Amino acid sequence: MGLKHSSSLFLFILFIFFFLSSRVCSQACLKTCGQIPIKYPLGTGSGCGDSRFTRYIKCDPDQQTLTLTTHTGCYPITSVDYTKQIIYVTDSSMSTCACTRPSQGFGLDWDAPFSFHDDTVFTLLDCSVDESPVFKPLSNSTGRVSLCDRQSSSICNFLYSNCRAISLINLQESTCCVYVPLDLGPSFEMDLQKLRCSSYSGFYNLGPAQESHPENWNYGIALKYKFNVFDEYPAVCGGCERSNGACGYNTQTSSFVCNCPGGINTTSDCFFLYNSASILLPWFSTGAWMMYPLSWVVIWTVMSLP
């Protein structure tokens, strides 16, 4: 009889530890997507990160790529600077020194929780001098004047003279227009069809030493974001991430939750998982998960054995 009790106890405890290991090895909200670390306010899916960002930023679990989605398309996110709160994206339809191609433009949704970073510069390519609204007719009808940034005309010069992909198709430099995101207006919309331009280039962090080398520019779009109105990092989220958790939210109430290893959600942090004297067991009457001292589990097991 004693041997039977010992065997049953051993099998039960073995089952518990195997069950726990399977629960702890995975986490519903991922910490990375490909090579990009994921931190608040970004998330990898529904219930992860900040609910305002979930609609626009997602992680493809198969391709392991983080993407930004707007009404103009889907764009791969190349990196995230969490210190400066900047998201860097790329557009496959954008013209660069490597390849020049037609594009429809790029735009952000009006209610998106981010905007163009000040370091982002756009260059409209091959714009119609006669029809594009970026060229305003003179009052005496003797010609048209550019509404673009005249102080940045050197960018067009280097782009058209030192960029082989553009020079090969013989675009005219006079049809080039440089402007910053502020000129897009409140809708953050760049509709090349309405602007009567065939393509565009976007780049960021363009320093004076790099201006004459368009082949080395950082092609892409830099977007800035804020945590909230006062741009304050939530203290409860900091505690969650320090305990190896991922900040998220309740999909029904939108209230904060800390997603812990094993897909367990709490309203604070995951430090309870590291109490070696405790073990996680389901509380069947409520469907919740509760922490119990390991000694209690052994006592309950022995008492329940026949």
Tab-separated table of C-alpha atoms in Angstrom:
chain	number	residue	atom	x	y	z
A	1	MET	CA	0.000	0.000	0.000
A	2	GLY	CA	2.852	2.405	0.860
A	3	LEU	CA	4.482	1.740	-2.498
A	4	LYS	CA	1.218	2.522	-4.253
A	5	HIS	CA	0.892	5.844	-2.392
A	6	SER	CA	4.509	6.802	-3.189
A	7	SER	CA	4.077	5.989	-6.860
A	8	SER	CA	0.866	8.004	-7.078
A	9	LEU	CA	2.462	10.966	-5.302
A	10	PHE	CA	5.502	10.861	-7.598
A	11	LEU	CA	3.367	10.719	-10.737
A	12	PHE	CA	1.165	13.577	-9.545
A	13	ILE	CA	4.098	15.882	-8.743
A	14	LEU	CA	5.764	14.924	-12.011
A	15	PHE	CA	2.569	15.843	-13.854
A	16	ILE	CA	2.415	19.213	-12.077
A	17	PHE	CA	5.972	20.152	-13.028
A	18	PHE	CA	5.530	19.063	-16.648
A	19	PHE	CA	2.298	21.033	-16.769
A	20	LEU	CA	3.975	24.137	-15.355
A	21	SER	CA	6.940	23.900	-17.695
A	22	SER	CA	4.586	23.854	-20.662
A	23	ARG	CA	2.781	26.904	-19.274
A	24	VAL	CA	5.949	28.902	-18.592
A	25	CYS	CA	7.803	28.200	-21.832
A	26	SER	CA	5.553	30.440	-23.938
A	27	GLN	CA	4.147	33.924	-23.561
A	28	ALA	CA	1.090	35.297	-25.339
A	29	CYS	CA	2.636	38.767	-25.809
A	30	LEU	CA	6.012	38.273	-27.459
A	31	LYS	CA	9.118	40.173	-26.341
A	32	THR	CA	10.576	40.285	-29.848
A	33	CYS	CA	9.389	40.212	-33.442
A	34	GLY	CA	12.228	38.948	-35.595
A	35	GLN	CA	15.256	41.028	-34.578
A	36	ILE	CA	13.196	43.905	-33.149
A	37	PRO	CA	12.608	43.999	-29.366
A	38	ILE	CA	9.023	44.772	-28.419
A	39	LYS	CA	8.322	47.166	-25.563
A	40	TYR	CA	5.398	49.340	-24.523
A	41	PRO	CA	3.505	50.937	-26.220
A	42	LEU	CA	4.109	48.496	-29.078
A	43	GLY	CA	2.718	44.974	-28.989
A	44	THR	CA	2.624	41.843	-31.097
A	45	GLY	CA	-1.140	41.398	-31.288
A	46	SER	CA	-4.500	41.946	-29.648
A	47	GLY	CA	-4.207	42.542	-25.894
A	48	CYS	CA	-0.514	43.444	-26.127
A	49	GLY	CA	1.046	46.877	-25.752
A	50	ASP	CA	-1.212	49.929	-25.956
A	51	SER	CA	-4.641	49.393	-27.499
A	52	ARG	CA	-4.247	52.571	-29.567
A	53	PHE	CA	-1.305	51.017	-31.421
A	54	THR	CA	-2.728	47.522	-31.980
A	55	ARG	CA	-4.764	48.589	-34.991
A	56	TYR	CA	-1.699	49.889	-36.793
A	57	ILE	CA	1.253	47.756	-35.676
A	58	LYS	CA	1.312	43.955	-35.706
A	59	CYS	CA	3.808	41.113	-35.772
A	60	ASP	CA	3.520	38.393	-38.380
A	61	PRO	CA	4.333	35.211	-36.372
A	62	ASP	CA	5.265	33.239	-39.491
A	63	GLN	CA	7.474	35.813	-41.203
A	64	GLN	CA	8.605	37.344	-37.882
A	65	THR	CA	8.188	40.835	-39.301
A	66	LEU	CA	6.775	43.895	-37.589
A	67	THR	CA	4.582	45.977	-39.882
A	68	LEU	CA	2.822	49.327	-39.882
A	69	THR	CA	-0.574	49.455	-41.599
A	70	THR	CA	-2.213	52.664	-42.807
A	71	HIS	CA	-4.905	53.391	-45.376
A	72	THR	CA	-2.171	53.620	-48.034
A	73	GLY	CA	-0.616	50.200	-47.438
A	74	CYS	CA	1.510	47.959	-45.211
A	75	TYR	CA	5.072	48.929	-44.421
A	76	PRO	CA	7.851	46.907	-42.740
A	77	ILE	CA	9.244	48.418	-39.544
A	78	THR	CA	13.037	48.287	-39.740
A	79	SER	CA	13.833	49.421	-36.179
A	80	VAL	CA	12.454	51.191	-33.105
A	81	ASP	CA	14.302	53.694	-30.914
A	82	TYR	CA	12.463	53.389	-27.597
A	83	THR	CA	14.639	56.024	-25.947
A	84	LYS	CA	13.761	58.696	-28.516
A	85	GLN	CA	10.299	57.204	-29.184
A	86	ILE	CA	10.849	56.860	-32.923
A	87	ILE	CA	9.607	54.136	-35.282
A	88	TYR	CA	11.483	53.668	-38.581
A	89	VAL	CA	9.625	52.183	-41.540
A	90	THR	CA	10.431	51.550	-45.175
A	91	ASP	CA	8.266	51.697	-48.297
A	92	SER	CA	8.984	49.258	-51.130
A	93	SER	CA	7.422	51.688	-53.632
A	94	MET	CA	9.794	54.484	-52.608
A	95	SER	CA	12.490	55.541	-55.063
A	96	THR	CA	16.092	55.304	-53.897
A	97	CYS	CA	19.525	55.327	-55.485
A	98	ALA	CA	19.170	51.579	-55.923
A	99	CYS	CA	15.874	51.688	-57.805
A	100	THR	CA	13.431	54.274	-59.135
A	101	ARG	CA	9.809	53.199	-59.416
A	102	PRO	CA	6.329	54.772	-59.634
A	103	SER	CA	4.453	55.228	-56.354
A	104	GLN	CA	1.036	56.218	-55.040
A	105	GLY	CA	2.498	58.026	-52.037
A	106	PHE	CA	2.348	57.566	-48.282
A	107	GLY	CA	-0.138	58.680	-45.666
A	108	LEU	CA	-0.994	58.295	-41.984
A	109	ASP	CA	-4.506	57.794	-40.642
A	110	TRP	CA	-5.829	60.950	-39.026
A	111	ASP	CA	-6.398	59.191	-35.682
A	112	ALA	CA	-3.066	57.338	-35.617
A	113	PRO	CA	-1.101	57.683	-32.323
A	114	PHE	CA	2.026	58.864	-34.151
A	115	SER	CA	3.145	61.520	-36.620
A	116	PHE	CA	6.098	62.245	-38.886
A	117	HIS	CA	9.334	62.953	-37.076
A	118	ASP	CA	10.965	66.311	-37.743
A	119	ASP	CA	14.065	64.582	-39.174
A	120	THR	CA	12.046	63.066	-42.009
A	121	VAL	CA	12.450	64.782	-45.376
A	122	PHE	CA	10.423	64.009	-48.486
A	123	THR	CA	11.456	64.621	-52.080
A	124	LEU	CA	8.762	64.539	-54.735
A	125	LEU	CA	10.129	63.269	-58.041
A	126	ASP	CA	9.104	63.998	-61.602
A	127	CYS	CA	6.324	66.467	-60.769
A	128	SER	CA	4.405	68.147	-63.580
A	129	VAL	CA	5.510	71.792	-63.681
A	130	ASP	CA	2.312	72.760	-65.514
A	131	GLU	CA	-0.209	70.752	-63.471
A	132	SER	CA	1.244	69.992	-60.038
A	133	PRO	CA	-0.076	72.145	-57.148
A	134	VAL	CA	3.480	72.374	-55.790
A	135	PHE	CA	4.142	74.870	-58.582
A	136	LYS	CA	2.019	77.984	-58.200
A	137	PRO	CA	1.212	80.170	-61.245
A	138	LEU	CA	2.495	83.737	-61.116
A	139	SER	CA	-0.096	86.503	-61.022
A	140	ASN	CA	1.057	87.888	-64.382
A	141	SER	CA	0.804	84.428	-65.950
A	142	THR	CA	4.419	84.565	-67.055
A	143	GLY	CA	5.390	81.332	-65.365
A	144	ARG	CA	5.134	79.266	-62.215
A	145	VAL	CA	6.996	79.387	-58.914
A	146	SER	CA	7.861	76.418	-56.727
A	147	LEU	CA	6.251	76.152	-53.280
A	148	CYS	CA	8.929	73.726	-52.153
A	149	ASP	CA	11.797	74.330	-49.755
A	150	ARG	CA	14.230	76.479	-51.735
A	151	GLN	CA	16.934	76.233	-49.089
A	152	SER	CA	17.019	72.471	-49.652
A	153	SER	CA	17.397	72.678	-53.420
A	154	SER	CA	20.875	71.138	-53.069
A	155	ILE	CA	19.168	67.850	-52.098
A	156	CYS	CA	17.522	67.708	-55.508
A	157	ASN	CA	20.816	68.583	-57.146
A	158	PHE	CA	22.714	65.731	-55.463
A	159	LEU	CA	19.832	63.302	-55.878
A	160	TYR	CA	19.520	63.942	-59.619
A	161	SER	CA	23.243	64.183	-60.388
A	162	ASN	CA	24.771	61.562	-58.048
A	163	CYS	CA	21.995	58.983	-57.945
A	164	ARG	CA	22.424	56.573	-60.851
A	165	ALA	CA	18.902	55.110	-60.690
A	166	ILE	CA	17.428	58.583	-61.240
A	167	SER	CA	19.956	59.836	-63.775
A	168	LEU	CA	19.391	56.774	-65.995
A	169	ILE	CA	15.759	57.707	-66.657
A	170	ASN	CA	16.740	61.310	-67.383
A	171	LEU	CA	14.384	63.081	-64.977
A	172	GLN	CA	14.579	66.866	-64.973
A	173	GLU	CA	15.863	68.440	-61.778
A	174	SER	CA	13.358	71.279	-62.137
A	175	THR	CA	10.555	68.766	-61.467
A	176	CYS	CA	11.987	67.861	-58.059
A	177	CYS	CA	10.371	69.207	-54.877
A	178	VAL	CA	11.788	68.962	-51.349
A	179	TYR	CA	9.588	69.501	-48.310
A	180	VAL	CA	9.253	68.507	-44.665
A	181	PRO	CA	6.252	66.707	-43.094
A	182	LEU	CA	4.870	70.011	-41.784
A	183	ASP	CA	3.871	70.844	-45.355
A	184	LEU	CA	1.636	67.781	-45.558
A	185	GLY	CA	-1.056	69.451	-43.477
A	186	PRO	CA	-3.104	68.025	-40.585
A	187	SER	CA	-4.147	64.914	-42.507
A	188	PHE	CA	-0.538	63.761	-43.032
A	189	GLU	CA	-1.386	62.761	-46.548
A	190	MET	CA	0.959	62.546	-49.537
A	191	ASP	CA	-1.214	61.671	-52.534
A	192	LEU	CA	1.111	61.656	-55.532
A	193	GLN	CA	-1.793	61.385	-57.944
A	194	LYS	CA	-3.225	64.687	-56.718
A	195	LEU	CA	0.240	66.223	-56.533
A	196	ARG	CA	0.888	65.110	-60.117
A	197	CYS	CA	4.239	63.534	-59.262
A	198	SER	CA	5.341	60.068	-60.366
A	199	SER	CA	7.335	59.020	-57.302
A	200	TYR	CA	8.969	60.134	-54.075
A	201	SER	CA	11.924	59.533	-51.787
A	202	GLY	CA	11.922	59.708	-48.022
A	203	PHE	CA	14.955	59.826	-45.775
A	204	TYR	CA	15.897	60.784	-42.235
A	205	ASN	CA	18.886	61.860	-40.132
A	206	LEU	CA	20.443	63.596	-43.106
A	207	GLY	CA	23.602	65.329	-41.857
A	208	PRO	CA	25.637	67.990	-43.725
A	209	ALA	CA	28.491	65.529	-44.268
A	210	GLN	CA	26.162	63.065	-46.023
A	211	GLU	CA	24.217	65.491	-48.178
A	212	SER	CA	26.345	64.983	-51.277
A	213	HIS	CA	26.200	61.170	-51.058
A	214	PRO	CA	22.593	60.086	-51.754
A	215	GLU	CA	23.678	56.464	-52.082
A	216	ASN	CA	24.357	56.491	-48.318
A	217	TRP	CA	21.168	58.221	-47.167
A	218	ASN	CA	18.858	56.525	-44.663
A	219	TYR	CA	15.931	55.903	-46.984
A	220	GLY	CA	12.656	55.417	-45.139
A	221	ILE	CA	10.265	57.288	-42.864
A	222	ALA	CA	10.749	58.189	-39.199
A	223	LEU	CA	7.602	58.380	-37.069
A	224	LYS	CA	7.404	59.744	-33.533
A	225	TYR	CA	4.940	58.638	-30.862
A	226	LYS	CA	3.842	59.640	-27.366
A	227	PHE	CA	2.772	57.446	-24.460
A	228	ASN	CA	-0.193	59.671	-23.623
A	229	VAL	CA	-1.221	63.323	-23.523
A	230	PHE	CA	1.526	64.167	-21.029
A	231	ASP	CA	3.963	61.684	-22.642
A	232	GLU	CA	4.552	59.885	-19.335
A	233	TYR	CA	5.648	56.263	-19.241
A	234	PRO	CA	3.121	54.309	-17.101
A	235	ALA	CA	4.748	53.304	-13.800
A	236	VAL	CA	2.767	50.071	-13.618
A	237	CYS	CA	4.129	49.090	-17.037
A	238	GLY	CA	7.696	49.657	-15.859
A	239	GLY	CA	7.197	47.261	-12.964
A	240	CYS	CA	5.683	44.696	-15.311
A	241	GLU	CA	8.604	44.785	-17.749
A	242	ARG	CA	11.175	44.638	-14.931
A	243	SER	CA	9.547	41.383	-13.791
A	244	ASN	CA	9.973	39.854	-17.268
A	245	GLY	CA	6.379	40.613	-18.193
A	246	ALA	CA	4.905	42.290	-21.262
A	247	CYS	CA	2.556	45.242	-20.849
A	248	GLY	CA	-0.879	44.723	-22.313
A	249	TYR	CA	-4.564	45.387	-21.806
A	250	ASN	CA	-7.822	43.600	-21.218
A	251	THR	CA	-9.513	43.360	-24.611
A	252	GLN	CA	-12.959	43.765	-23.024
A	253	THR	CA	-12.342	46.553	-20.520
A	254	SER	CA	-9.120	48.080	-21.967
A	255	SER	CA	-7.693	48.106	-18.411
A	256	PHE	CA	-3.987	47.381	-17.863
A	257	VAL	CA	-2.731	43.819	-17.549
A	258	CYS	CA	0.765	42.402	-17.207
A	259	ASN	CA	1.247	39.392	-19.455
A	260	CYS	CA	3.570	36.926	-17.712
A	261	PRO	CA	5.388	33.844	-19.045
A	262	GLY	CA	2.859	31.110	-19.684
A	263	GLY	CA	0.253	33.602	-20.881
A	264	ILE	CA	-0.865	34.396	-17.312
A	265	ASN	CA	-2.244	37.911	-16.828
A	266	THR	CA	-2.035	39.959	-13.647
A	267	THR	CA	-2.913	43.549	-12.785
A	268	SER	CA	0.574	44.354	-11.467
A	269	ASP	CA	3.702	42.321	-12.317
A	270	CYS	CA	5.163	38.810	-12.647
A	271	PHE	CA	7.375	38.691	-9.563
A	272	PHE	CA	5.089	36.088	-7.975
A	273	LEU	CA	6.288	33.556	-10.555
A	274	TYR	CA	9.783	33.610	-9.079
A	275	ASN	CA	8.767	32.555	-5.567
A	276	SER	CA	10.502	29.185	-5.495
A	277	ALA	CA	8.478	28.062	-2.457
A	278	SER	CA	5.216	28.339	-4.381
A	279	ILE	CA	3.578	26.583	-7.253
A	280	LEU	CA	0.905	27.745	-9.713
A	281	LEU	CA	-2.342	25.788	-9.757
A	282	PRO	CA	-5.797	26.412	-11.253
A	283	TRP	CA	-8.574	27.444	-8.884
A	284	PHE	CA	-11.313	25.526	-10.641
A	285	SER	CA	-14.277	27.281	-9.025
A	286	THR	CA	-13.324	30.608	-10.606
A	287	GLY	CA	-11.218	29.578	-13.577
A	288	ALA	CA	-8.325	31.718	-12.259
A	289	TRP	CA	-4.730	30.771	-11.515
A	290	MET	CA	-3.541	30.885	-7.905
A	291	MET	CA	-0.157	30.516	-6.197
A	292	TYR	CA	0.144	27.852	-3.473
A	293	PRO	CA	3.144	26.819	-1.325
A	294	LEU	CA	4.669	23.647	-2.680
A	295	SER	CA	4.375	22.005	0.754
A	296	TRP	CA	0.614	22.539	0.643
A	297	VAL	CA	0.434	20.804	-2.722
A	298	VAL	CA	2.291	17.778	-1.372
A	299	ILE	CA	0.065	17.624	1.759
A	300	TRP	CA	-3.123	17.898	-0.320
A	301	THR	CA	-1.839	15.185	-2.630
A	302	VAL	CA	-1.062	12.776	0.213
A	303	MET	CA	-4.405	13.422	1.924
A	304	SER	CA	-6.317	12.861	-1.296
A	305	LEU	CA	-4.668	9.531	-2.007
A	306	PRO	CA	-6.717	6.424	-1.176
